Amino acid sequence: MHRIFHLDSLTIDKIAAGEVIDVPASCVKELVENALDAGAEDILIEVQLGGRELIRVKDTGCGMCREDAVASIERHATSKIRCVEDLEKLCSMGFRGEALASIVAISRVRMTTAEKREDACVCDGTTLVVEGGEVKSVADAKALPGTTVEVKDLFYNVPARRKFLKSPSKDTHDIIKTVTCLALASPQVSFRLIVDDKEVIAAKKSPSVVLRAQSMLKQPFENGIVIDYQQQGFSLCGIIAEPQGAKTNRTGQYLFVNGRYVVSLPISYAVKSGFGTSVEQNKHPQFVLHLTLDPATIDINVHPQKREIRFADEEWVRSLVQETVSEAMFGKRSFYFPKNQEQETRDEWPDLPQSMPSEGQEELFSFSEARPQGAPQGAGDVLAVLGQIALIRKTERPDSLVLLDLKRAMKAILFQELMSAPKSSTAEVLLVPITVECTQDEALILSSMLSDFEAEGFLIRMFGSASFLIEAVPHALQGVDVKAFIGEALHSPLLLREKNRESKALRLASLYVSLMKNLSPPISLETARAIYKAYEAGGCPQLSPDGLSCASSLTDLHLKDFF
Ligand code: ADP
Ligand code: MG
């Protein structure tokens, strides 16, 4: 007795619909993406009761002729690709020809569409009525050019799906998030979202992603840092919020790859690493970033709602993202400490990060920020250590206190040492050399960079075909994970591309400093004094390499009342 039967097409469509349209927000996403693919400049979205009662998407796109309107609701019917090779150069949001087929299978749809005509305002168009996948009517209609798709009673014939729907308010929330993402992806298009007769989103056409992000997401991006980096085959544009805007979850992260909102943990991590230590370990920076790559180097066909993506060379994309963010955050020259600081004020320094991370302690105790003029100069003594902050009394100004962030000061000193010549005098010969095993590719890169490392105070010798001995490292008060440093240096595309010797040295030095091991409290008075001494000897650098100020001063105190 045979038990295998072919499912009828309506059943097949309903099952398949579950993949594409799992929640009302997916239906909104598909309809809006179709509007975008149709070249619409204005998109109006209305929803009622979390989308289960009504979803209506009206666009000013190219519209469809009658034959196309009827064909559009068939499964695997699309105008966007002809063959699988077309996926390699895909520029549209849709390509599977499944969305409308899925939506009409599980709801009651009325679609009105009219093709654009140069001379006419109201055109001859078509209204198509479909219920549960069955075409009920196809009729003439007068309509403005564009398409309106009205979806009622979503999931009315899929009781299983209906049972698992979340609350209307959760679905509404998801729809708002979906439209927000779509609007951030296409700033040149105007979006309006009306939820239960109330306007929730009104995004006018905007000339740039940054302006759209600022007008839609407001506060975290008002003082954000603009990213605008392009090179062949890669571009990263958008805005990142200041580090203190970091959140405990990733809801403030909007990543778009070739115009499509995607969730990518590797890229999210790469952005965070670009922030260096300015974002706490368990926090996530907020950003709106558009990544553009050659479509042939990504695969978007890995997720039913295309929310995930695969990169042909993920490592390459990750490190470019990280370095671009890091460069925008800290700038090249912000790492550089002019020897003659007394004549400079921080405001006049070129290329500083556009927004300086705030000083936690300063906010707490409202200390004035030490300008280079006010930076500790001359002799002083460490009175006490609080966490990683040393309280210092200056001999020549007994009525003021200097608060020195020991960790930042150490980074600043180390960086300064790395950047100053001659290197050999600062090199520290290791009693036990560190062995680094490389792949053949890495070995080639490392051997070509030996002189760059030497200029920083390293002594690295090749032995065997792909092994190296690190015999000396730049002198450091605190250890640096040298192996990690070499590894990172060999995989940093920006460093490898750098031709200019000085910039190369700058990059190497900042990388080295960023890998300095943590100075963990309690810090003894002796250690603090040693660091302060080195800090003074180094000319009291004002900023640590990540752009944070090393010292604050508290003036006009009646210190004798305290000590
Ligand atoms: P896909 O977008 O993957 O092609 P859909 O089922 O979403 O599949 O749509 C099928 C086809 O219907 C599209 O390829 C497009 O030609 C047409 N279409 C759908 N929505 C619109 C619209 N709003 N305006 C113009 N054409 C549309
Ligand atoms: Mg589509």
Coordinates of C-alpha atoms and ligand atoms in Angstrom, one line a residue:
M1 CA 0.0 0.0 0.0
H2 CA 1.6 3.3 -1.0
R3 CA 1.6 6.1 1.6
I4 CA 3.3 8.9 -0.4
F5 CA 1.1 11.5 -1.9
H6 CA 1.9 14.7 -3.8
L7 CA 0.7 17.7 -1.8
D8 CA -1.6 20.1 -3.7
S9 CA -0.2 23.5 -4.7
L10 CA -2.2 25.5 -2.2
T11 CA -0.9 23.3 0.7
I12 CA 2.6 23.6 -0.7
D13 CA 2.3 27.4 -0.9
K14 CA 1.0 27.6 2.7
I15 CA 3.9 25.5 4.0
A16 CA 6.4 27.5 2.0
A17 CA 4.8 30.8 3.2
G18 CA 5.8 29.9 6.7
E19 CA 9.5 30.2 5.8
V20 CA 9.2 33.6 4.3
I21 CA 6.4 35.2 6.3
D22 CA 6.8 34.0 9.8
V23 CA 5.5 37.2 11.5
P24 CA 3.6 40.3 10.3
A25 CA 6.9 42.3 10.2
S26 CA 8.2 39.9 7.5
C27 CA 5.2 40.7 5.4
V28 CA 5.9 44.5 5.8
K29 CA 9.5 43.9 4.9
E30 CA 8.7 42.0 1.7
L31 CA 6.2 44.5 0.5
V32 CA 8.4 47.5 1.2
E33 CA 11.4 45.8 -0.5
N34 CA 9.2 45.3 -3.5
A35 CA 8.4 49.0 -3.5
L36 CA 12.1 49.8 -3.3
D37 CA 12.9 47.4 -6.1
A38 CA 10.2 49.1 -8.1
G39 CA 12.1 52.4 -7.7
A40 CA 9.6 54.1 -5.4
E41 CA 10.5 57.5 -4.0
D42 CA 7.7 57.6 -1.5
I43 CA 6.4 54.7 0.5
L44 CA 3.4 54.8 2.9
I45 CA 2.9 51.9 5.3
E46 CA -0.2 51.5 7.4
V47 CA -0.9 48.7 9.8
Q48 CA -3.7 47.8 12.2
L49 CA -3.5 45.5 15.2
G50 CA 0.1 44.5 14.9
G51 CA -0.4 43.8 11.2
R52 CA -2.8 40.9 11.6
E53 CA -5.9 43.0 10.7
L54 CA -4.3 45.1 8.0
I55 CA -1.0 45.8 6.3
R56 CA -1.1 48.3 3.5
V57 CA 1.9 49.4 1.5
K58 CA 1.5 52.1 -1.1
D59 CA 4.4 53.1 -3.4
T60 CA 5.2 55.4 -6.2
G61 CA 7.3 52.8 -8.0
C62 CA 7.1 51.7 -11.7
G63 CA 3.8 49.7 -11.2
M64 CA 2.9 46.6 -13.3
C65 CA 1.0 45.9 -16.4
R66 CA -1.9 43.5 -16.0
E67 CA 0.0 40.3 -17.1
D68 CA 2.8 41.1 -14.7
A69 CA 0.3 41.8 -11.8
V70 CA -1.2 38.4 -12.4
A71 CA 2.1 36.7 -12.7
S72 CA 3.6 38.4 -9.7
I73 CA 1.7 36.3 -7.2
E74 CA 2.9 33.0 -8.7
R75 CA 5.6 31.2 -6.9
H76 CA 9.1 31.6 -8.4
A77 CA 7.9 34.4 -10.6
T78 CA 10.3 37.3 -10.6
S79 CA 11.5 40.1 -12.8
K80 CA 14.8 40.4 -10.9
I81 CA 16.9 37.4 -12.0
R82 CA 16.8 35.1 -14.9
C83 CA 19.4 32.5 -13.9
V84 CA 21.5 31.6 -10.9
E85 CA 24.5 33.5 -12.3
D86 CA 22.5 36.7 -11.9
L87 CA 22.8 36.3 -8.1
E88 CA 26.5 37.2 -8.5
K89 CA 25.6 40.7 -9.6
L90 CA 22.4 41.2 -7.7
C91 CA 21.4 44.7 -6.9
S92 CA 17.8 44.2 -6.0
M93 CA 16.3 43.3 -2.6
G94 CA 14.2 40.5 -3.9
F95 CA 15.1 37.7 -6.3
R96 CA 13.4 34.5 -5.2
G97 CA 9.9 35.4 -6.5
E98 CA 8.3 34.0 -3.4
A99 CA 7.1 36.8 -1.3
L100 CA 3.9 37.7 -3.0
A101 CA 3.0 34.0 -3.6
S102 CA 3.5 33.4 0.1
I103 CA 1.5 36.4 1.3
V104 CA -1.5 35.7 -1.0
A105 CA -1.5 32.1 0.2
I106 CA -2.1 33.1 3.8
S107 CA -4.3 36.2 3.7
R108 CA -6.8 38.2 1.7
V109 CA -5.0 40.6 -0.7
R110 CA -6.1 43.4 -2.9
M111 CA -3.4 44.8 -5.2
T112 CA -3.9 47.9 -7.3
T113 CA -1.2 48.8 -9.7
A114 CA -0.7 51.1 -12.6
E115 CA 2.4 51.7 -14.8
K116 CA 3.9 55.1 -14.9
R117 CA 3.0 57.2 -17.9
E118 CA 4.8 60.4 -18.7
D119 CA 1.7 62.4 -19.6
A120 CA -0.9 61.1 -17.2
C121 CA -1.6 61.7 -13.6
V122 CA -4.2 59.0 -13.1
C123 CA -3.6 56.0 -15.2
D124 CA -5.3 52.9 -16.4
G125 CA -4.4 50.1 -14.0
T126 CA -5.5 46.8 -12.6
T127 CA -7.0 45.6 -9.3
L128 CA -6.3 42.0 -8.4
V129 CA -8.2 40.3 -5.5
V130 CA -6.8 37.1 -4.1
E131 CA -7.9 35.1 -1.1
G132 CA -5.9 32.2 0.3
G133 CA -4.0 31.9 -2.9
E134 CA -7.1 31.9 -5.2
V135 CA -7.6 34.7 -7.6
K136 CA -11.1 36.1 -7.0
S137 CA -11.1 38.9 -9.6
V138 CA -8.9 40.9 -12.0
A139 CA -10.4 44.2 -13.0
D140 CA -9.7 47.6 -14.5
A141 CA -8.9 50.4 -12.1
K142 CA -8.0 54.0 -12.4
A143 CA -5.0 54.6 -10.2
L144 CA -2.0 56.8 -9.6
P145 CA 1.2 55.3 -11.0
G146 CA 2.6 52.8 -8.5
T147 CA 1.4 49.9 -6.5
T148 CA -0.7 49.5 -3.4
V149 CA -0.8 46.1 -1.8
E150 CA -3.4 45.6 1.0
V151 CA -3.1 42.5 3.1
K152 CA -6.0 41.7 5.4
D153 CA -6.4 38.8 7.9
L154 CA -2.9 37.6 7.8
F155 CA -2.6 33.9 8.7
Y156 CA -6.4 33.6 8.7
N157 CA -6.2 30.1 7.1
V158 CA -3.1 28.9 9.0
P159 CA -4.4 28.3 12.5
A160 CA -1.1 26.8 13.6
R161 CA 0.7 30.0 12.8
R162 CA -2.0 32.2 14.3
K163 CA -1.7 30.3 17.6
F164 CA 2.0 31.2 17.8
L165 CA 1.7 34.8 17.0
K166 CA 3.0 37.2 19.6
S167 CA 0.9 40.0 21.1
P168 CA -0.2 42.8 18.7
S169 CA 2.0 45.2 20.6
K170 CA 5.1 43.0 20.1
D171 CA 4.3 42.6 16.4
T172 CA 3.8 46.4 16.2
H173 CA 7.2 46.9 17.8
D174 CA 8.8 44.5 15.3
I175 CA 7.1 46.3 12.4
I176 CA 8.5 49.7 13.6
K177 CA 12.0 48.2 13.9
T178 CA 11.6 46.7 10.4
V179 CA 10.5 50.0 8.9
T180 CA 13.3 51.8 10.8
C181 CA 15.9 49.5 9.3
L182 CA 14.4 49.8 5.8
A183 CA 14.4 53.6 6.1
L184 CA 18.0 53.7 7.4
A185 CA 18.9 51.5 4.4
S186 CA 17.4 53.9 1.8
P187 CA 17.8 57.5 2.9
Q188 CA 16.9 58.8 -0.6
V189 CA 13.3 57.4 -0.2
S190 CA 10.6 59.0 2.0
F191 CA 8.9 56.7 4.4
R192 CA 5.8 57.1 6.5
L193 CA 4.5 54.5 8.9
I194 CA 1.1 54.7 10.4
V195 CA 0.2 52.4 13.2
D196 CA -3.4 52.1 14.3
D197 CA -4.1 55.5 12.7
K198 CA -1.1 57.2 14.4
E199 CA 2.0 58.4 12.5
V200 CA 5.0 56.7 14.0
I201 CA 7.6 57.3 11.4
A202 CA 7.9 60.2 9.0
A203 CA 11.2 60.2 7.3
K204 CA 11.6 62.8 4.6
K205 CA 14.0 62.1 1.7
S206 CA 17.5 62.7 2.9
P207 CA 20.8 63.2 1.0
S208 CA 22.8 60.8 3.3
V209 CA 22.7 57.9 5.6
V210 CA 24.2 60.1 8.4
L211 CA 21.5 62.7 8.2
R212 CA 18.8 60.0 8.1
A213 CA 20.3 58.2 11.1
Q214 CA 20.5 61.5 13.0
S215 CA 16.9 62.5 12.2
M216 CA 15.5 59.1 13.0
L217 CA 17.6 57.8 15.9
K218 CA 18.3 61.2 17.4
Q219 CA 20.3 61.5 20.6
P220 CA 23.0 58.8 20.4
F221 CA 24.0 60.0 17.0
E222 CA 23.9 63.7 17.4
N223 CA 27.5 63.9 18.4
G224 CA 28.4 60.7 16.5
I225 CA 31.6 60.1 14.5
V226 CA 31.1 60.0 10.8
I227 CA 32.7 57.1 8.9
D228 CA 33.4 57.5 5.2
Y229 CA 35.9 55.1 3.8
Q230 CA 36.3 53.8 0.4
Q231 CA 38.8 51.7 -1.4
Q232 CA 38.5 49.4 -4.4
G233 CA 35.9 46.7 -3.7
F234 CA 35.0 48.0 -0.2
S235 CA 33.3 50.9 1.3
L236 CA 32.1 51.7 4.8
C237 CA 30.0 54.7 5.4
G238 CA 27.7 55.9 8.2
I239 CA 27.9 57.0 11.8
I240 CA 29.0 55.6 15.1
A241 CA 27.7 56.9 18.4
E242 CA 30.2 58.0 21.1
P243 CA 31.6 55.2 23.2
Q244 CA 29.5 56.3 26.3
G245 CA 26.4 55.5 24.3
A246 CA 27.2 51.8 24.3
K247 CA 24.4 49.6 25.4
T248 CA 24.1 46.3 27.1
N249 CA 22.4 44.8 24.1
R250 CA 22.8 45.1 20.3
T251 CA 19.6 46.9 19.6
G252 CA 21.4 50.1 18.7
Q253 CA 23.4 48.4 15.9
Y254 CA 22.2 48.8 12.3
L255 CA 24.4 47.1 9.7
F256 CA 23.6 47.2 6.0
V257 CA 25.5 45.2 3.5
N258 CA 24.8 46.3 -0.1
G259 CA 21.7 48.1 1.1
R260 CA 20.3 45.2 3.0
Y261 CA 19.8 45.1 6.8
V262 CA 21.7 42.1 8.1
V263 CA 22.7 40.8 11.5
S264 CA 26.4 39.8 11.5
L265 CA 28.2 39.0 14.8
P266 CA 31.7 39.0 13.2
I267 CA 31.1 42.6 11.9
S268 CA 29.5 43.7 15.2
Y269 CA 32.7 42.4 17.0
A270 CA 34.9 44.1 14.4
V271 CA 33.2 47.5 15.0
K272 CA 33.6 47.0 18.8
S273 CA 37.3 46.1 18.5
G274 CA 37.7 49.4 16.5
F275 CA 36.5 51.2 19.6
G276 CA 39.5 49.8 21.5
T277 CA 39.2 50.0 25.2
S278 CA 36.8 52.9 25.1
V279 CA 33.9 50.6 25.2
E280 CA 33.5 48.3 28.2
Q281 CA 33.8 44.5 27.7
N282 CA 30.1 43.8 28.2
K283 CA 28.7 46.8 26.2
H284 CA 27.9 47.2 22.6
P285 CA 28.5 50.4 20.7
Q286 CA 25.7 51.9 18.7
F287 CA 26.1 52.4 14.9
V288 CA 24.5 52.8 11.6
L289 CA 26.9 51.5 9.0
H290 CA 26.6 50.7 5.3
L291 CA 29.1 48.2 4.0
T292 CA 29.3 47.9 0.3
L293 CA 31.1 45.1 -1.4
D294 CA 31.2 43.5 -4.8
P295 CA 28.0 41.3 -4.8
A296 CA 30.1 38.4 -6.1
T297 CA 31.9 38.3 -2.7
I298 CA 28.8 37.8 -0.6
D299 CA 26.1 35.2 -0.3
I300 CA 22.8 36.5 0.8
N301 CA 20.9 33.3 -0.1
V302 CA 21.6 31.6 3.3
H303 CA 18.6 32.7 5.3
P304 CA 14.8 32.5 4.5
Q305 CA 14.4 36.2 5.3
K306 CA 17.9 37.1 4.1
R307 CA 18.8 38.4 7.5
E308 CA 22.1 36.7 7.5
I309 CA 24.9 36.8 5.1
R310 CA 28.1 35.0 4.2
F311 CA 31.3 36.7 3.1
A312 CA 33.7 35.1 0.8
D313 CA 36.6 36.5 2.8
E314 CA 35.2 37.3 6.2
E315 CA 38.6 37.9 7.7
W316 CA 39.4 40.6 5.2
V317 CA 36.1 42.4 5.7
R318 CA 36.4 42.1 9.5
S319 CA 39.8 43.6 9.7
L320 CA 39.0 46.4 7.3
V321 CA 35.9 47.3 9.3
Q322 CA 37.8 47.3 12.5
E323 CA 40.6 49.4 11.2
T324 CA 38.3 51.9 9.5
V325 CA 36.3 52.4 12.8
S326 CA 39.5 52.6 14.8
E327 CA 41.0 55.2 12.5
A328 CA 37.8 57.3 12.6
M329 CA 37.6 57.1 16.3
F330 CA 41.2 57.9 17.1
G331 CA 42.5 59.4 14.0
K332 CA 46.1 59.0 12.8
R333 CA 47.7 62.0 14.3
S334 CA 45.9 61.9 17.6
F335 CA 48.4 59.2 18.5
Y336 CA 51.2 61.6 18.2
F337 CA 52.5 63.6 21.1
P338 CA 54.4 66.7 20.1
K339 CA 57.5 67.1 22.2
N340 CA 56.9 70.7 22.9
Q341 CA 53.5 70.5 24.5
E342 CA 53.5 73.8 26.4
Q343 CA 52.9 75.7 23.2
E344 CA 49.9 73.7 22.1
T345 CA 46.4 73.5 23.4
R346 CA 44.3 70.4 22.7
D347 CA 41.7 72.3 20.7
E348 CA 44.4 73.2 18.2
W349 CA 45.6 69.7 17.7
P350 CA 44.8 68.4 14.2
D351 CA 43.0 65.2 13.5
L352 CA 41.8 64.5 17.1
P353 CA 38.8 62.2 17.3
Q354 CA 35.8 64.2 16.5
S355 CA 34.3 63.5 19.8
M356 CA 36.4 62.7 22.8
P357 CA 35.2 59.9 25.1
S358 CA 34.1 61.5 28.3
E359 CA 36.1 61.2 31.4
G360 CA 34.1 59.2 34.0
Q361 CA 35.9 60.6 37.0
E362 CA 35.6 64.1 35.7
E363 CA 31.9 63.9 35.6
L364 CA 31.7 62.3 39.0
F365 CA 33.7 64.9 40.8
S366 CA 33.6 67.7 38.2
F367 CA 37.3 68.1 37.9
S368 CA 38.6 70.5 35.4
E369 CA 40.3 68.9 32.5
A370 CA 44.0 69.5 32.6
R371 CA 45.1 71.5 29.5
P372 CA 48.7 71.0 28.5
Q373 CA 49.5 74.2 30.3
G374 CA 48.0 72.9 33.5
A375 CA 49.6 69.4 33.1
P376 CA 51.8 68.3 35.9
Q377 CA 55.3 69.7 35.4
G378 CA 58.2 69.5 37.7
A379 CA 58.5 67.6 40.9
G380 CA 55.6 66.2 42.8
D381 CA 54.7 63.3 45.0
V382 CA 52.1 60.6 44.9
L383 CA 49.9 61.0 48.0
A384 CA 47.6 58.1 47.4
V385 CA 46.3 55.7 44.7
L386 CA 42.6 55.2 44.2
G387 CA 42.0 52.3 41.8
Q388 CA 44.1 53.3 38.8
I389 CA 44.2 57.0 39.6
A390 CA 47.2 58.5 41.4
L391 CA 46.6 61.6 43.5
I392 CA 49.7 63.8 43.1
R393 CA 50.7 67.0 44.9
K394 CA 52.9 69.3 43.0
T395 CA 55.8 70.9 44.8
E396 CA 55.4 74.3 43.1
R397 CA 51.6 74.3 43.5
P398 CA 50.8 72.8 46.9
D399 CA 47.1 74.0 46.7
S400 CA 46.3 71.8 43.7
L401 CA 46.0 68.1 43.1
V402 CA 46.8 66.3 39.9
L403 CA 44.9 63.1 39.2
L404 CA 46.9 60.9 37.0
D405 CA 45.3 57.9 35.3
L406 CA 48.2 55.5 35.6
K407 CA 47.1 53.1 32.9
R408 CA 46.6 55.9 30.3
A409 CA 49.9 57.4 31.5
M410 CA 51.7 54.1 30.9
K411 CA 50.2 53.8 27.5
A412 CA 51.3 57.3 26.7
I413 CA 54.8 56.8 27.9
L414 CA 55.2 53.5 26.0
F415 CA 53.8 55.0 22.9
Q416 CA 56.2 58.0 23.1
E417 CA 59.1 55.6 23.7
L418 CA 58.2 53.6 20.6
M419 CA 57.9 56.7 18.5
S420 CA 61.2 58.3 19.6
A421 CA 64.6 57.5 18.2
P422 CA 67.1 55.9 18.7
K423 CA 65.2 52.6 19.2
S424 CA 68.1 50.4 20.1
S425 CA 68.7 52.2 23.4
T426 CA 65.2 51.4 24.6
A427 CA 65.1 47.7 23.4
E428 CA 65.0 45.1 26.2
V429 CA 66.8 41.9 25.4
L430 CA 64.7 38.9 26.4
L431 CA 66.4 36.3 28.5
V432 CA 64.3 33.7 26.9
P433 CA 63.4 34.6 23.3
I434 CA 59.8 34.2 22.2
T435 CA 59.2 31.7 19.4
V436 CA 56.5 32.5 16.8
E437 CA 55.4 29.9 14.4
C438 CA 53.8 31.2 11.2
T439 CA 52.1 29.9 8.1
Q440 CA 54.1 30.3 4.9
D441 CA 52.1 33.4 3.9
E442 CA 52.6 35.0 7.3
A443 CA 56.4 34.2 7.2
L444 CA 56.7 36.0 3.9
I445 CA 55.0 39.1 5.2
L446 CA 56.9 39.0 8.5
S447 CA 60.3 38.7 6.8
S448 CA 59.5 41.7 4.6
M449 CA 58.6 43.7 7.7
L450 CA 61.6 42.9 9.9
S451 CA 63.2 46.3 9.4
D452 CA 59.9 48.1 10.4
F453 CA 59.8 46.1 13.6
E454 CA 63.5 46.8 14.2
A455 CA 62.8 50.5 14.0
E456 CA 60.4 50.1 16.9
G457 CA 63.0 48.4 19.1
F458 CA 62.3 44.7 18.2
L459 CA 64.9 42.2 17.3
I460 CA 63.3 39.4 15.3
R461 CA 65.3 36.6 13.7
M462 CA 64.1 34.1 11.3
F463 CA 65.0 30.5 11.8
G464 CA 63.7 27.6 9.7
S465 CA 61.3 28.3 6.9
A466 CA 58.4 29.7 8.9
S467 CA 59.6 30.2 12.5
F468 CA 60.9 33.4 14.1
L469 CA 62.6 34.2 17.3
I470 CA 61.8 37.5 19.1
E471 CA 65.0 38.3 20.9
A472 CA 64.3 41.9 22.1
V473 CA 61.2 44.0 22.6
P474 CA 60.8 47.7 23.1
H475 CA 61.4 48.6 26.7
A476 CA 58.1 48.7 28.6
L477 CA 57.0 49.3 32.1
Q478 CA 54.3 46.7 31.7
G479 CA 54.2 43.6 29.6
V480 CA 52.6 43.4 26.2
D481 CA 51.4 40.2 24.7
V482 CA 54.1 40.1 22.0
K483 CA 52.8 37.0 20.2
A484 CA 49.3 38.6 19.9
F485 CA 50.9 41.8 18.6
I486 CA 52.9 40.0 15.8
G487 CA 49.7 38.0 14.9
E488 CA 47.6 41.2 14.7
A489 CA 50.3 43.1 12.8
L490 CA 50.5 40.3 10.2
H491 CA 46.7 40.5 9.6
S492 CA 46.2 44.2 9.5
P493 CA 45.4 45.2 5.9
L494 CA 45.8 48.9 6.7
L495 CA 49.2 48.3 8.1
L496 CA 50.3 46.1 5.3
R497 CA 49.2 48.5 2.7
E498 CA 50.9 51.4 4.4
K499 CA 53.9 52.6 2.2
N500 CA 55.0 55.5 4.3
R501 CA 57.6 54.5 6.9
E502 CA 56.5 56.9 9.5
S503 CA 52.8 56.0 9.2
K504 CA 53.8 52.4 9.4
A505 CA 55.7 53.0 12.6
L506 CA 52.7 54.9 14.0
R507 CA 50.4 52.0 13.2
L508 CA 52.8 49.5 14.7
A509 CA 53.2 51.5 17.8
S510 CA 49.5 52.1 18.4
L511 CA 48.8 48.4 17.8
Y512 CA 51.6 47.5 20.3
V513 CA 50.2 49.8 23.0
S514 CA 46.7 48.6 22.5
L515 CA 47.8 45.1 23.5
M516 CA 49.5 46.3 26.7
K517 CA 48.5 44.0 29.5
N518 CA 46.1 45.4 32.1
L519 CA 47.4 47.2 35.1
S520 CA 45.3 45.6 37.8
P521 CA 44.5 47.3 41.1
P522 CA 45.6 47.4 43.8
I523 CA 48.5 49.4 42.5
S524 CA 51.2 50.0 45.1
L525 CA 52.5 53.5 45.9
E526 CA 55.9 52.4 44.6
T527 CA 54.5 51.4 41.2
A528 CA 52.5 54.6 41.0
R529 CA 55.6 56.6 41.8
A530 CA 57.6 54.8 39.2
I531 CA 55.0 55.4 36.6
Y532 CA 54.7 59.1 37.6
K533 CA 58.4 59.5 37.4
A534 CA 58.5 58.0 33.9
Y535 CA 55.6 60.2 33.0
E536 CA 57.3 63.3 34.1
A537 CA 60.5 62.3 32.4
G538 CA 58.6 61.8 29.2
G539 CA 57.3 65.4 29.3
C540 CA 53.9 64.6 30.8
P541 CA 52.0 63.6 27.6
Q542 CA 48.5 65.0 27.7
L543 CA 46.6 62.2 25.9
S544 CA 46.9 58.4 25.9
P545 CA 47.2 56.9 22.4
D546 CA 43.5 56.2 22.4
G547 CA 42.8 59.9 22.7
L548 CA 41.8 60.0 26.4
S549 CA 43.4 62.5 28.7
C550 CA 46.0 61.2 31.2
A551 CA 45.6 63.8 33.9
S552 CA 43.1 66.2 35.4
S553 CA 43.8 68.8 38.0
L554 CA 41.9 70.0 40.9
T555 CA 42.9 73.5 41.8
D556 CA 42.6 76.0 44.7
L557 CA 42.1 73.4 47.3
H558 CA 42.7 73.9 50.9
L559 CA 44.8 70.8 51.0
K560 CA 45.9 71.2 54.5
D561 CA 42.2 70.6 55.5
F562 CA 42.6 67.1 53.9
F563 CA 46.1 66.0 54.7
Ligands
ADP1 P1 10.8 39.0 -5.9 O1 10.8 40.3 -5.2 O2 11.7 38.1 -5.3 O3 11.0 39.1 -7.4 P2 8.0 38.9 -5.2 O4 7.1 37.8 -5.0 O5 8.2 39.8 -4.0 O6 9.4 38.3 -5.7 O7 7.5 39.8 -6.4 C1 7.3 39.2 -7.6 C2 7.5 40.2 -8.8 O8 6.4 41.1 -8.7 C3 8.7 41.1 -8.6 O9 9.8 40.5 -9.3 C4 8.2 42.4 -9.4 O10 8.5 42.3 -10.7 C5 6.7 42.4 -9.1 N1 6.4 43.3 -8.0 C6 6.1 43.0 -6.8 N2 5.8 44.1 -6.0 C7 5.9 45.2 -6.9 C8 5.7 46.6 -6.7 N3 5.4 47.1 -5.5 N4 5.9 47.4 -7.8 C9 6.2 46.8 -9.0 N5 6.4 45.5 -9.2 C10 6.2 44.7 -8.2
MG2 MG 10.1 40.7 -3.3

